[in-house]
Amino acid sequence: MIGWFDAHLVSMVDGVAYGLLLFTLAVGLSLVFGMMDVLNLAHGTLYLAGAYTAYALSDGSWLGLLVALVVGLAVGLLGGGLLAAAVAPLQGRGHLDQAALTLGIMLIAGELMIMAFGAEVLPTAPPQALADSIPLLGNSYPLYRLVFIGVAGLLAALVYLAFERSSIGALVRATVADRDMVRAMGVDTRKILFGVFGFGAALAAVGGVLGAPIIAPGPGIDERVLVLSLVVIVIGGLGSVRGALLGALLIGQVQTLGVALVPAYAPFLLFGAMLLVLALRPQGLFAVGRA
Amino acid sequence: MTSTSRPGAGRPGEGRPGEADPILSVRGLVSGYDGSRVLHDVDLDLPEGGVLALLGRNGVGKSTLVSTVMGLVRPMKGSITVAGQEVAGARPDRIARLGVGLVPQGRRVFAPLTLAEHLDIADRAGRKGDWTKDRVLELLPRLGERLKNRGDQLSGGEQQMLAIARALLTNPTVLLLDEPSDGLAPSVVHQVADVVHEVCNAGMSVLIVEQNLRLALSVADRVVVMQKGAVRWDVPVDEFRRDRAKAEELLGI
Amino acid sequence: GGGTLGGGSDGADDSASEGPIKIGLLVPQSGVYKSLGDDMKAGFEVYLEEHDNMLGGAEVEVILADEGETADSGKAAADKLVKQDQVAVVTGVVNSAVMNGIVDLFETSKIPLVGSNASPTTLTDATYIWRTSYVNDEPGEALGAYVAENVDGGVYFLAADYQAGKDEVSGFKKTFEPAGGEVVDEVYTPFPGTTNFQPFLANAQSSGAAALFSFYAGGAAVEFVKQYDQFGLKGEIDHYSAGFLTEGGVLQGQGDSAEGTFTAMNYNYDLDNELNASFVEAYLAKTDRNPTTYAMASYDAAKVLDMAIEAAGGESDSEAINTAIGEISEIESPRGTWSWSDIGTPVQMWYLREVQEVDGELTNVVIQELGELGSD
Amino acid sequence: MSDQAALRVEGLSRHFGSLKAVEDVSFEVRQGSRHAVIGPNGAGKSTLFALVAGALRATSGRVWLRGDDVTSLSEHARARRGLVRTFQHSSLFLTATARENVMLAVQRRHGVQAQPWRAVARRRVLVAEADAVLEQLFLHHRAGQTAGALSHGERRQLEVAVALATSPSVLLLDEPAAGMSHADTQAFQEIVLGLPSDVTVLLVEHDLDLVFGVADQVTVMQLGQHLLTGPPEEVRASDAVQKAYLGAEDTSELFLEGPG
Amino acid sequence: MSTATTPGMPSRASSPRRSFPVRTALLVGVVVAILLVVPWVFGTFTVMTVTRALVFAVLAMSVNLLTGVAGMPTLGQAAYFGVGAYTGALVGIHWSELGVVQLVLATLAGVVAAVLTGPLAIRGRGVAFLMITLAIGEIAYSAAGRLDPVTGGTDGLSGIPPVVVAPGGEGLVNEGLIYYYVLAVAALAYVGVHVLLRSPFGLTLRGMRDNESRLRAVGYRTDSYALAAYVYAGGLAALAGSLWTSSQRFVAPGDMGFSISALALLAVIVGGVGSMWGACLGALLVVFTRDYLGQTFSGHASLLLGILFVLTVYLLPQGVAGGRAQWRRLFPQDRGETKTVTPV
Ligand SMILES: Nc1ncnc2c1ncn2[C@@H]1O[C@H](COP(=O)(O)OP(=O)(O)OP(=O)(O)O)[C@@H](O)[C@H]1O
Ligand SMILES: Nc1ncnc2c1ncn2[C@@H]1O[C@H](COP(=O)(O)OP(=O)(O)OP(=O)(O)O)[C@@H](O)[C@H]1O
Ligand SMILES: [Mg+2]
Ligand SMILES: [Mg+2]
C-alpha cells in the first residue's frame, strides 16, 4: 500500500503547515493570556482584520504582499493598542470581566467587518509566484504552504528569543503577579501592557495576512480562530512559547493525519485530543508554573 | 475628628519657616478603601536622614498610611510631598522614581519569578546607586544560595529578605519599611537593624512600621503612635521611652 | 389589546385587515448564511418592484425578520412575524433546521409559509408549508443516473456533515445505484468548521475513485474547490456536485479551480426564456449580480403569492390564501414552467451545468437537461 | 513506641531537587504538650508542617498520629482526624466574612449535609460557635467584615481562629504571632496556654518571648535537620542554638526597654 | 449574638438577619407580581420572549452555581441543557406528555450525564476547567448532530406534543399558559437554588471559590464538593432543557451549541457573578437584546449584544445585581463623596 503511505506523508507535511499557522495565531493569545493574564477573546478578530487586509491589498504580486504585511502590522499594533486601552481599566477584576468585554468587542468588530466586506468568504490568492502546486512525494502540494512553513518557523524562533530568552519576560510575569509592586519599583506598567498587547496583536494580524490564503476571511472566522487558538495554548500550557508551538504542531497533526486516518470521527478529534491532554495534565504540556 | 496631641506639630498651612524641609511630609491626609475611611487627617514629617518609627496596634491604619504614601492607595484628601514635590494622587511608579522605595507588608514577592529574576528586574527598573546585586547578596548571603528558587518556593524569612533586597536595589532616598522583621529569625532581625543604620548613614531616610518594639526603638530617632486612623503621639524616641504609661495605654503593652 | 391571556395581542388590532397585506420575509441577515438571505431578499423585491408593490392587486407590506444562523434564532424571528406583526403569510427560510422548528407554528396558526430555500426531505405532510425551491435530495437524485452512466469507475462521496449533506448523498444514491454506479466511500466532513480539506482529499485521491460527488455551499464550497485543485485532484478525478457548490458569489472566489466542475441545479441564469431574460435584467440592475437559484426561488415565491392573493380576492385572509396557493396549477417562472407536487414542492426540470470560462469570466453553463423531478 | 505520643515523625525527609529541605527528621510530641519548633529562616520548619499535615508528600519517612500511621492519608483525611494547621502566609476565604471563615471550619466538624431540614436551627448553632471563637481571638467586632478587608494582623488572628474552630486535637501553628501587635501576642499566649489540655500544640515561632512563654518542649531545626529536642531551659542554654539561631553576638543590649 | 458592622463598609455576604427584611420582602413581592401579570398585559411575542428568558434564566443559574459560586467557570452547560431538552422531547414523544414526568426524567438524565462527565471536568480548575467543559460541550454538540435515529440529526427533533400539567388534562398550547408553566418551574428552581446557597453547602462552595487549598486543610474533601456542584448544575441545566422543549416544542443541536453556553456565561457576568437573581436578570437582558431588540433592529443582534457586554463591563463592574455603590457612581447625586484630592 505505497499509495496509502504516500498520501499520509503529505498529510503529515500539511499538518506541519497547519500547525505553524495555528502557532502564529495562538502565540499572541498565549503571551497576552499567560504573561499578561488578560483573556483576550477578541484575538480572532485581529486575525480576521489581518486576513481582510490581505484580501484587500494583495494583488498577486510580491509588492502587494509586502504592502499587506506592513498595513497588517499597523492594523495589529493599532488593534492591540486599542484593546490594551480597553482592558486597562479592568485590572484586577478577573478573567470573566475581561472575557465579557473582549467578546463584546469581538461581536461589534465582527459585525462592522461584515458591513465593510460583506458576508461572503473572501478567498485570498497568494503571490502569483507561490500560487502553484508542486510535486511533493509524488503528490501535488501547494507551494505557498511549503513556503509558509519556513516563514512561520522563523517567526516562531524570533518570538522564542524575544520572550523566553530575555528579561522582558520576567518583568511581564512580575507585572501579572503583582502589578502594584512592579509600579512601586518605578516601572510604568502601562507600557508593558501596551507593549505585550501590541506585540501579540501584531502577530495575530500578521498571521492573518499570511494565513488568508489558507484560512480565508469571512463571517465566523474570528470565532473559529479564537477557539482553535484557545485549544492550542491550553494544550501547550499558558504563557509558554514552546508550549504554544508544541500544542499547535500537535493539533496540526490531529487535524490532518488524524482526520485522514479516522475521517468518521473528524468532528471529535480536536476536542477529544484536548480532553485527553487536559485530563492527564490539566496545566498543559509546558506549564509555566504559576501561583 | 483630629486629636493629635503633638506638641508643636505643624498644622496644615502653618508652615515652619527656618526648619529644614522634611524629605517626606504628610498633611491632613484622609485615606481608605472604597468609601470607608481609615485615616483621618494624618500629619507626619520625616526629616532627611532620619528614622521614624510608626507604631500602633493591629488595624489602626499604619499600612494604609504607607500604601498611600507609595501611591498604592489613592488619598481622599490632603497632601503628601516628597522632596518638596506634591505626590498625593500620583501614580506609584512616579513616586518610586522620585526616590521612594517600599518593603511591603506580607512580602509580596513575585511568585512565578526566580529569586535571580527578582534581583534582575529590580536592578534594571530602579535607580542606580550604591546598592548593587553583589552588595545585597553580601548583606543577605542566604539569598545567594536560593537564586534559582521561585518566589513561592522560598521560606517565609527568605521571602522577607528578598523583599528588603528588592527595595534596596532600587536605591531609594526614602525607604518605607512595613514590618520588615516579620518572619525573620532573631539573628536576621539584628541584620535588619544594621541595614537601617547603614542606609541612614548613607543619607537615606527611613519610615519603619514595626511590631517588634525592640527593633523599632533601637533604630528610630522619632516615634509616631497611631490609634484608630489618627496620629496620637509624635515624639522623639527618648521622650517615648520616658513615658511608659502612655506607651502602654496607646499600644496596649 | 389585553395581553396574551386577555384576548388581545400586540401589534395591530381589529383594523388590521383594512391596511396593506402583511408579508413576512424571513431570511438570514446575519451569520454565515447572510449572503443567501441577501439574494432571496433581492429576488423578492425585484418581483415587487416589477409589480408596483402590489401582489394580487392588493397593497402589501413586507416585514423583514432575521433568521440568523441557528434554529433557535430563526424560530424566534418566525414567532415575532406571526405573533407580533401578525403577518398574513411568510416567505423565505434558508436553514432546514429552522424550517423543521417552525412547522408547528405555521400549522397551528394556520398561516401559509411559502419557503424559498430550506426543504428537508422529512417535511411531507404539512398543510400550510410550501416550497418554491426543491427537496433537499433532488440535486443529487437528478445527477445520480447521469454519473453512473458517464463515469467509468467508482465514485467517492464527500459532503458537509449535516442533514442536507446526507440527504444530497442519499438522493444521489437513489438513482446512482440502480443505474449500476459503484460507491467507493462516503465521508462527511465536520460542518461548519472544516477549512482544511487536505486529509479528506488525500483519502479520496488514494481511493482509486474515478469521480467525486460532493455537497458544499458558501465558504466551505470555495475552500473545497480550491483545495481540490491545489492538492492535485483536478484533472485526475472528475468532480460532480449539487449546484450550490458553484452558485452565486462563491464562483468568483473559487477562480480557475472551479473550471470543469459539473453540477446539477434547477436553474441557471443563462436559461433561454423570455421571463428569465427580463428577470435577469431587472436583477442585474438592482444588485449588479446575476441571479442565483436562491434569488429565483424567492422571486417565484412572490409570484405564487401574487397569484394566490389575487385568487383569494385581495384580502388579508391567511386561510383563503393558503387554499388559493394549493389551487395554483402552473407557475411561469424564470426556470421554466412548474407545478406543485403532492407535498407542496415544485415539479420541475433539472439541468446539468459545467463551469466554463466565457468571455474571460467563469460561469455555470447549462450542458443538458437531466429530466424532471418532483412528480413522484 | 510510646502510645501516648500525640504525634510522631520518623525519618521524615523532603527534597526539592538537590535541596534537602527536610532531612531525616525524627521526634515526637507528647499528648497535650505545648511544643515549639525553632530554627533559622529556611531551616525547613514550614516544610515539616506541610509534610505532617499532608499537603506535601514526603520523599521518605513516616508520620504517626496518636499511634496510627497516617503517612498515606490525604490532607483532608488527616484534618478530619484532628490534625489541623495554620499557614505562615494567611490563607483565608477573602470574599467571605470573618464569621463565615470560621463557620466553614465549624460546619465541617458538624457535617455539612446531615439533616438539611434542620438547617435554620443548625445555622444558629453554627453562628453561635463561630462567634465564640471570634470572641476568643478578639475579632468579634470584625465578624461581619470580609476577610479581604482586614488588616494584616487581624488576618493572622483569623488564621488561628479558623484552625481552632475545627476543634483540633493536634494544632500546628506556623508563626501565628508574626504581624500580631505586641498586645495581641501577649493575649495570644494566654489563649494557647488556656487551650484544653487534650489539645496538643506544635508551634513554629521566631518570637522567643512567646516560645519560652508557652513551650514545655522545644525542637530546634537547622538546615533541614533536627538539631535537638528538649525542655526550654536546656535549649536556651545550648551553645549550638545560640550560634545557629540567635546570632553570635550578645543580644541583650539591643533590647532596650523603655524606662518605667 | 453580635452583628456589629462598621457603617459604610460594603458587606456583600450575608450575616444573620437582625430583623425581618422588609425591603427585600417588598422587592420580592413586586417582582412576583410583575411576573404574574405579564401574560395579561403583553402580547404573545413578548410573552414568548419572556418565556425563553425564564428558561434561559434557569440555565444561567446553573452556570452561576458553578462559575459564580464555586468559582469554576464553565462553557459546557449547554451540553446538559441539551441532554435535558432531548430527554424531555423523547419522553414527550414516546412515553408521557405529563410535565412532571418529563421534568423529573430530564433532570435525572442531566444528573447522570454530569456524574459520568464530572470526574473528568473537575480534574482541572480555572482555565483548564473552562476548556474541559468547552470540549465536553462541543463533543456533545457534535454527537447530537450525528445520532440521527435518536436526535433527528442536525435538522432537529420536531413533532413534540404539547406538555400536559395534570393527568388527563389538555396540552398547553396557549403561550400564556406555557408561560405560567415555565414560570412556576423556574420559580421552584430559583427557590431551590436559593435555599441550597444559604445552606452550609453553599458556604462551602463559596469557600472553594476563595481558597480551595485552605478548605482542604480544614478537612473538606474538595473534589467531592466540586463534583457535587457539577452534578447539581448539570441537573439544573437539564431541567432548563426540559422547559425549553415544553415551550418550543422543537430541539435541534444548535440549542446545545457553544453560543448557548457562552451566552449563559455572559448573562451571568452581566447580571453579576455569584448573584442568583443577577443571573436571572442577566438572562432576561441577554434574551431580550438578542430576540427582541435583535429583531427590531433586524440583523444586528450580535452588535447589540456586543454593546450590551461592553457597556455593562464598564458601567456596572459588579454586574446589574452589584452593590448600590456602582449605581450611585453612575448617577452621582452629591459630588461630596468623589475622590478628589485637594492639595494644600
Ligand atoms: N483592602 C482593604 N479594603 C477595605 N478595608 C481595608 C483594606 N485593607 C485594610 N483595611 C482596613 O483598614 C484598616 C487599617 O488597616 P491597615 O492594614 O492599615 O492596618 P495596620 O495598622 O497596618 O494593621 P496591622 O498591624 O495589622 O498590619 C483596618 O480596619 C482594615 O480592616
Ligand atoms: N517548593 C519548593 N521548591 C524548592 N525549594 C523549596 C520549596 N519550598 C521550600 N523550599 C526551600 O526549602 C527550605 C525550607 O523552607 P521552609 O519554608 O520549610 O523554611 P522555614 O524553616 O519555614 O523558614 P522560615 O522561618 O523562613 O519560614 C528553604 O530554603 C526553601 O527555600
Ligand atoms: Mg499593617
Ligand atoms: Mg516557615
Short mmCIF file of N, CA, C and O in Angstrom, two decimals, chain B residues 101-175:
data_model
loop_
_atom_site.label_atom_id
_atom_site.label_comp_id
_atom_site.label_asym_id
_atom_site.label_seq_id
_atom_site.Cartn_x
_atom_site.Cartn_y
_atom_site.Cartn_z
N GLY B 101 11.11 54.00 48.12
CA GLY B 101 11.17 52.55 47.97
C GLY B 101 10.35 51.89 49.05
O GLY B 101 10.17 52.44 50.14
N LEU B 102 9.81 50.70 48.75
CA LEU B 102 8.87 50.08 49.68
C LEU B 102 9.21 48.63 49.96
O LEU B 102 9.44 47.84 49.04
N VAL B 103 9.25 48.27 51.23
CA VAL B 103 9.22 46.86 51.62
C VAL B 103 7.82 46.64 52.18
O VAL B 103 7.51 47.09 53.28
N PRO B 104 6.96 46.01 51.39
CA PRO B 104 5.56 45.98 51.77
C PRO B 104 5.29 44.95 52.85
O PRO B 104 6.07 44.01 53.05
N GLN B 105 4.17 45.15 53.52
CA GLN B 105 3.77 44.14 54.49
C GLN B 105 3.35 42.88 53.73
O GLN B 105 2.73 42.94 52.68
N GLY B 106 3.72 41.74 54.26
CA GLY B 106 3.34 40.48 53.61
C GLY B 106 4.25 40.14 52.45
O GLY B 106 3.91 39.30 51.62
N ARG B 107 5.40 40.79 52.35
CA ARG B 107 6.47 40.47 51.38
C ARG B 107 6.14 40.77 49.93
O ARG B 107 6.89 41.39 49.24
N ARG B 108 5.03 40.24 49.46
CA ARG B 108 4.62 40.46 48.07
C ARG B 108 5.74 40.19 47.08
O ARG B 108 6.01 40.98 46.19
N VAL B 109 6.40 39.05 47.25
CA VAL B 109 7.36 38.67 46.22
C VAL B 109 6.57 38.15 45.03
O VAL B 109 5.40 37.80 45.13
N PHE B 110 7.21 38.12 43.87
CA PHE B 110 6.53 37.67 42.66
C PHE B 110 6.61 36.15 42.58
O PHE B 110 7.67 35.59 42.32
N ALA B 111 5.49 35.50 42.82
CA ALA B 111 5.50 34.04 42.92
C ALA B 111 6.17 33.34 41.73
O ALA B 111 6.94 32.41 41.93
N PRO B 112 5.89 33.72 40.48
CA PRO B 112 6.44 32.92 39.37
C PRO B 112 7.87 33.28 39.00
O PRO B 112 8.42 32.64 38.12
N LEU B 113 8.45 34.27 39.63
CA LEU B 113 9.80 34.66 39.24
C LEU B 113 10.84 34.03 40.16
O LEU B 113 10.62 33.90 41.37
N THR B 114 11.97 33.67 39.58
CA THR B 114 13.03 33.16 40.43
C THR B 114 13.63 34.32 41.21
O THR B 114 13.46 35.49 40.85
N LEU B 115 14.34 33.95 42.25
CA LEU B 115 14.97 34.97 43.07
C LEU B 115 15.91 35.82 42.22
O LEU B 115 15.93 37.05 42.30
N ALA B 116 16.66 35.15 41.35
CA ALA B 116 17.59 35.88 40.49
C ALA B 116 16.84 36.87 39.61
O ALA B 116 17.29 38.01 39.41
N GLU B 117 15.70 36.45 39.10
CA GLU B 117 14.93 37.36 38.25
C GLU B 117 14.41 38.56 39.04
O GLU B 117 14.36 39.68 38.52
N HIS B 118 14.05 38.32 40.28
CA HIS B 118 13.64 39.44 41.14
C HIS B 118 14.74 40.49 41.19
O HIS B 118 14.51 41.68 40.97
N LEU B 119 15.95 40.02 41.50
CA LEU B 119 17.05 40.95 41.65
C LEU B 119 17.31 41.64 40.32
O LEU B 119 17.58 42.85 40.26
N ASP B 120 17.20 40.86 39.26
CA ASP B 120 17.47 41.38 37.94
C ASP B 120 16.54 42.54 37.59
O ASP B 120 16.97 43.62 37.20
N ILE B 121 15.24 42.31 37.74
CA ILE B 121 14.32 43.37 37.32
C ILE B 121 14.37 44.55 38.27
O ILE B 121 14.22 45.69 37.85
N ALA B 122 14.61 44.29 39.56
CA ALA B 122 14.70 45.42 40.49
C ALA B 122 15.91 46.28 40.13
O ALA B 122 15.85 47.50 40.14
N ASP B 123 16.97 45.60 39.77
CA ASP B 123 18.19 46.30 39.41
C ASP B 123 17.96 47.17 38.17
O ASP B 123 18.38 48.31 38.10
N ARG B 124 17.26 46.61 37.18
CA ARG B 124 17.03 47.36 35.95
C ARG B 124 15.99 48.46 36.12
O ARG B 124 16.10 49.53 35.55
N ALA B 125 14.96 48.14 36.89
CA ALA B 125 13.84 49.07 36.97
C ALA B 125 14.19 50.29 37.82
O ALA B 125 13.79 51.39 37.51
N GLY B 126 14.94 50.05 38.88
CA GLY B 126 15.14 51.11 39.85
C GLY B 126 16.21 52.10 39.45
O GLY B 126 16.76 52.05 38.34
N ARG B 127 16.51 52.99 40.38
CA ARG B 127 17.55 53.97 40.12
C ARG B 127 18.90 53.34 40.39
O ARG B 127 19.00 52.33 41.07
N LYS B 128 19.92 53.97 39.85
CA LYS B 128 21.26 53.42 40.08
C LYS B 128 21.84 54.06 41.34
O LYS B 128 21.50 55.18 41.71
N GLY B 129 22.71 53.33 41.98
CA GLY B 129 23.29 53.89 43.20
C GLY B 129 24.20 52.89 43.88
O GLY B 129 24.70 51.96 43.26
N ASP B 130 24.37 53.09 45.18
CA ASP B 130 25.32 52.27 45.93
C ASP B 130 24.93 50.80 46.02
O ASP B 130 25.77 49.93 46.10
N TRP B 131 23.61 50.60 46.06
CA TRP B 131 23.18 49.22 46.27
C TRP B 131 23.16 48.47 44.95
O TRP B 131 22.45 48.80 44.03
N THR B 132 24.00 47.43 44.90
CA THR B 132 24.07 46.60 43.70
C THR B 132 23.73 45.18 44.12
O THR B 132 23.64 44.87 45.30
N LYS B 133 23.56 44.33 43.10
CA LYS B 133 23.24 42.93 43.40
C LYS B 133 24.28 42.31 44.32
O LYS B 133 23.96 41.64 45.29
N ASP B 134 25.54 42.57 43.99
CA ASP B 134 26.60 41.98 44.80
C ASP B 134 26.50 42.42 46.25
O ASP B 134 26.64 41.62 47.17
N ARG B 135 26.18 43.69 46.41
CA ARG B 135 26.16 44.20 47.77
C ARG B 135 25.02 43.62 48.59
O ARG B 135 25.19 43.27 49.75
N VAL B 136 23.83 43.49 47.97
CA VAL B 136 22.73 42.93 48.77
C VAL B 136 22.96 41.45 49.05
O VAL B 136 22.61 40.95 50.11
N LEU B 137 23.60 40.77 48.11
CA LEU B 137 23.86 39.35 48.36
C LEU B 137 24.90 39.18 49.47
O LEU B 137 24.86 38.21 50.22
N GLU B 138 25.79 40.14 49.53
CA GLU B 138 26.77 40.11 50.61
C GLU B 138 26.08 40.33 51.95
O GLU B 138 26.35 39.68 52.95
N LEU B 139 25.13 41.27 51.92
CA LEU B 139 24.40 41.59 53.14
C LEU B 139 23.51 40.42 53.58
O LEU B 139 23.40 40.13 54.77
N LEU B 140 22.86 39.78 52.62
CA LEU B 140 21.93 38.70 52.94
C LEU B 140 22.37 37.44 52.20
O LEU B 140 21.78 37.04 51.19
N PRO B 141 23.42 36.80 52.71
CA PRO B 141 24.03 35.68 51.98
C PRO B 141 23.06 34.52 51.72
O PRO B 141 23.19 33.80 50.75
N ARG B 142 22.08 34.39 52.60
CA ARG B 142 21.10 33.32 52.44
C ARG B 142 20.46 33.37 51.03
O ARG B 142 20.15 32.36 50.44
N LEU B 143 20.26 34.59 50.54
CA LEU B 143 19.62 34.74 49.23
C LEU B 143 20.48 34.14 48.13
O LEU B 143 19.98 33.56 47.18
N GLY B 144 21.79 34.29 48.28
CA GLY B 144 22.69 33.78 47.25
C GLY B 144 22.57 32.28 47.06
O GLY B 144 22.84 31.76 45.97
N GLU B 145 22.12 31.58 48.10
CA GLU B 145 22.01 30.12 48.00
C GLU B 145 20.71 29.70 47.35
O GLU B 145 20.46 28.52 47.11
N ARG B 146 19.82 30.64 47.11
CA ARG B 146 18.49 30.26 46.63
C ARG B 146 18.14 30.92 45.30
O ARG B 146 16.97 31.05 44.97
N LEU B 147 19.16 31.33 44.56
CA LEU B 147 18.92 32.14 43.37
C LEU B 147 17.94 31.52 42.39
O LEU B 147 17.24 32.20 41.67
N LYS B 148 17.90 30.20 42.35
CA LYS B 148 17.06 29.55 41.34
C LYS B 148 15.66 29.25 41.84
O LYS B 148 14.79 28.82 41.06
N ASN B 149 15.42 29.46 43.14
CA ASN B 149 14.06 29.19 43.65
C ASN B 149 13.07 30.23 43.16
O ASN B 149 13.39 31.42 43.10
N ARG B 150 11.87 29.77 42.85
CA ARG B 150 10.82 30.73 42.52
C ARG B 150 10.35 31.42 43.80
O ARG B 150 10.51 30.88 44.89
N GLY B 151 9.73 32.56 43.62
CA GLY B 151 9.27 33.32 44.77
C GLY B 151 8.45 32.50 45.73
O GLY B 151 8.61 32.58 46.96
N ASP B 152 7.57 31.64 45.20
CA ASP B 152 6.71 30.88 46.10
C ASP B 152 7.39 29.61 46.59
O ASP B 152 6.76 28.80 47.27
N GLN B 153 8.65 29.43 46.24
CA GLN B 153 9.36 28.28 46.77
C GLN B 153 10.41 28.70 47.77
O GLN B 153 11.36 27.99 48.02
N LEU B 154 10.24 29.90 48.31
CA LEU B 154 11.16 30.37 49.33
C LEU B 154 10.48 30.26 50.69
O LEU B 154 9.26 30.35 50.78
N SER B 155 11.28 30.12 51.72
CA SER B 155 10.68 30.12 53.05
C SER B 155 10.23 31.53 53.38
O SER B 155 10.62 32.50 52.71
N GLY B 156 9.38 31.66 54.39
CA GLY B 156 8.84 32.97 54.74
C GLY B 156 9.94 33.99 54.99
O GLY B 156 9.90 35.12 54.49
N GLY B 157 10.93 33.59 55.73
CA GLY B 157 12.01 34.51 56.06
C GLY B 157 12.81 34.88 54.83
O GLY B 157 13.20 36.04 54.64
N GLU B 158 13.03 33.90 53.97
CA GLU B 158 13.77 34.18 52.74
C GLU B 158 13.02 35.20 51.88
O GLU B 158 13.61 36.09 51.27
N GLN B 159 11.71 35.04 51.86
CA GLN B 159 10.91 35.99 51.11
C GLN B 159 11.05 37.40 51.68
O GLN B 159 11.17 38.38 50.96
N GLN B 160 11.05 37.47 52.99
CA GLN B 160 11.16 38.78 53.62
C GLN B 160 12.52 39.41 53.29
O GLN B 160 12.60 40.59 52.97
N MET B 161 13.55 38.61 53.31
CA MET B 161 14.87 39.13 52.95
C MET B 161 14.86 39.61 51.51
O MET B 161 15.43 40.65 51.18
N LEU B 162 14.19 38.84 50.66
CA LEU B 162 14.15 39.21 49.25
C LEU B 162 13.42 40.54 49.08
O LEU B 162 13.83 41.39 48.29
N ALA B 163 12.35 40.71 49.84
CA ALA B 163 11.60 41.96 49.73
C ALA B 163 12.47 43.14 50.11
O ALA B 163 12.43 44.20 49.49
N ILE B 164 13.30 42.93 51.13
CA ILE B 164 14.21 44.02 51.55
C ILE B 164 15.26 44.26 50.47
O ILE B 164 15.51 45.40 50.07
N ALA B 165 15.80 43.16 49.97
CA ALA B 165 16.83 43.30 48.93
C ALA B 165 16.26 44.01 47.71
O ALA B 165 16.90 44.88 47.11
N ARG B 166 15.06 43.64 47.35
CA ARG B 166 14.43 44.23 46.16
C ARG B 166 14.29 45.74 46.32
O ARG B 166 14.54 46.50 45.39
N ALA B 167 13.89 46.15 47.51
CA ALA B 167 13.71 47.58 47.72
C ALA B 167 15.06 48.30 47.70
O ALA B 167 15.20 49.37 47.11
N LEU B 168 16.07 47.69 48.33
CA LEU B 168 17.37 48.34 48.37
C LEU B 168 17.94 48.52 46.97
O LEU B 168 18.56 49.53 46.65
N LEU B 169 17.70 47.53 46.11
CA LEU B 169 18.26 47.57 44.76
C LEU B 169 17.73 48.73 43.94
O LEU B 169 18.34 49.13 42.95
N THR B 170 16.56 49.27 44.34
CA THR B 170 16.06 50.42 43.59
C THR B 170 16.69 51.73 44.11
O THR B 170 16.33 52.80 43.63
N ASN B 171 17.59 51.61 45.07
CA ASN B 171 18.32 52.76 45.58
C ASN B 171 17.45 53.96 45.92
O ASN B 171 17.59 55.04 45.34
N PRO B 172 16.53 53.77 46.84
CA PRO B 172 15.64 54.88 47.17
C PRO B 172 16.32 55.91 48.06
O PRO B 172 17.37 55.64 48.64
N THR B 173 15.71 57.09 48.15
CA THR B 173 16.16 58.06 49.14
C THR B 173 15.27 58.02 50.36
O THR B 173 15.67 58.38 51.46
N VAL B 174 14.03 57.60 50.15
CA VAL B 174 13.12 57.39 51.27
C VAL B 174 12.71 55.92 51.26
O VAL B 174 12.17 55.42 50.27
N LEU B 175 12.99 55.24 52.35
CA LEU B 175 12.69 53.82 52.39
C LEU B 175 11.51 53.60 53.34
O LEU B 175 11.55 54.00 54.50
#
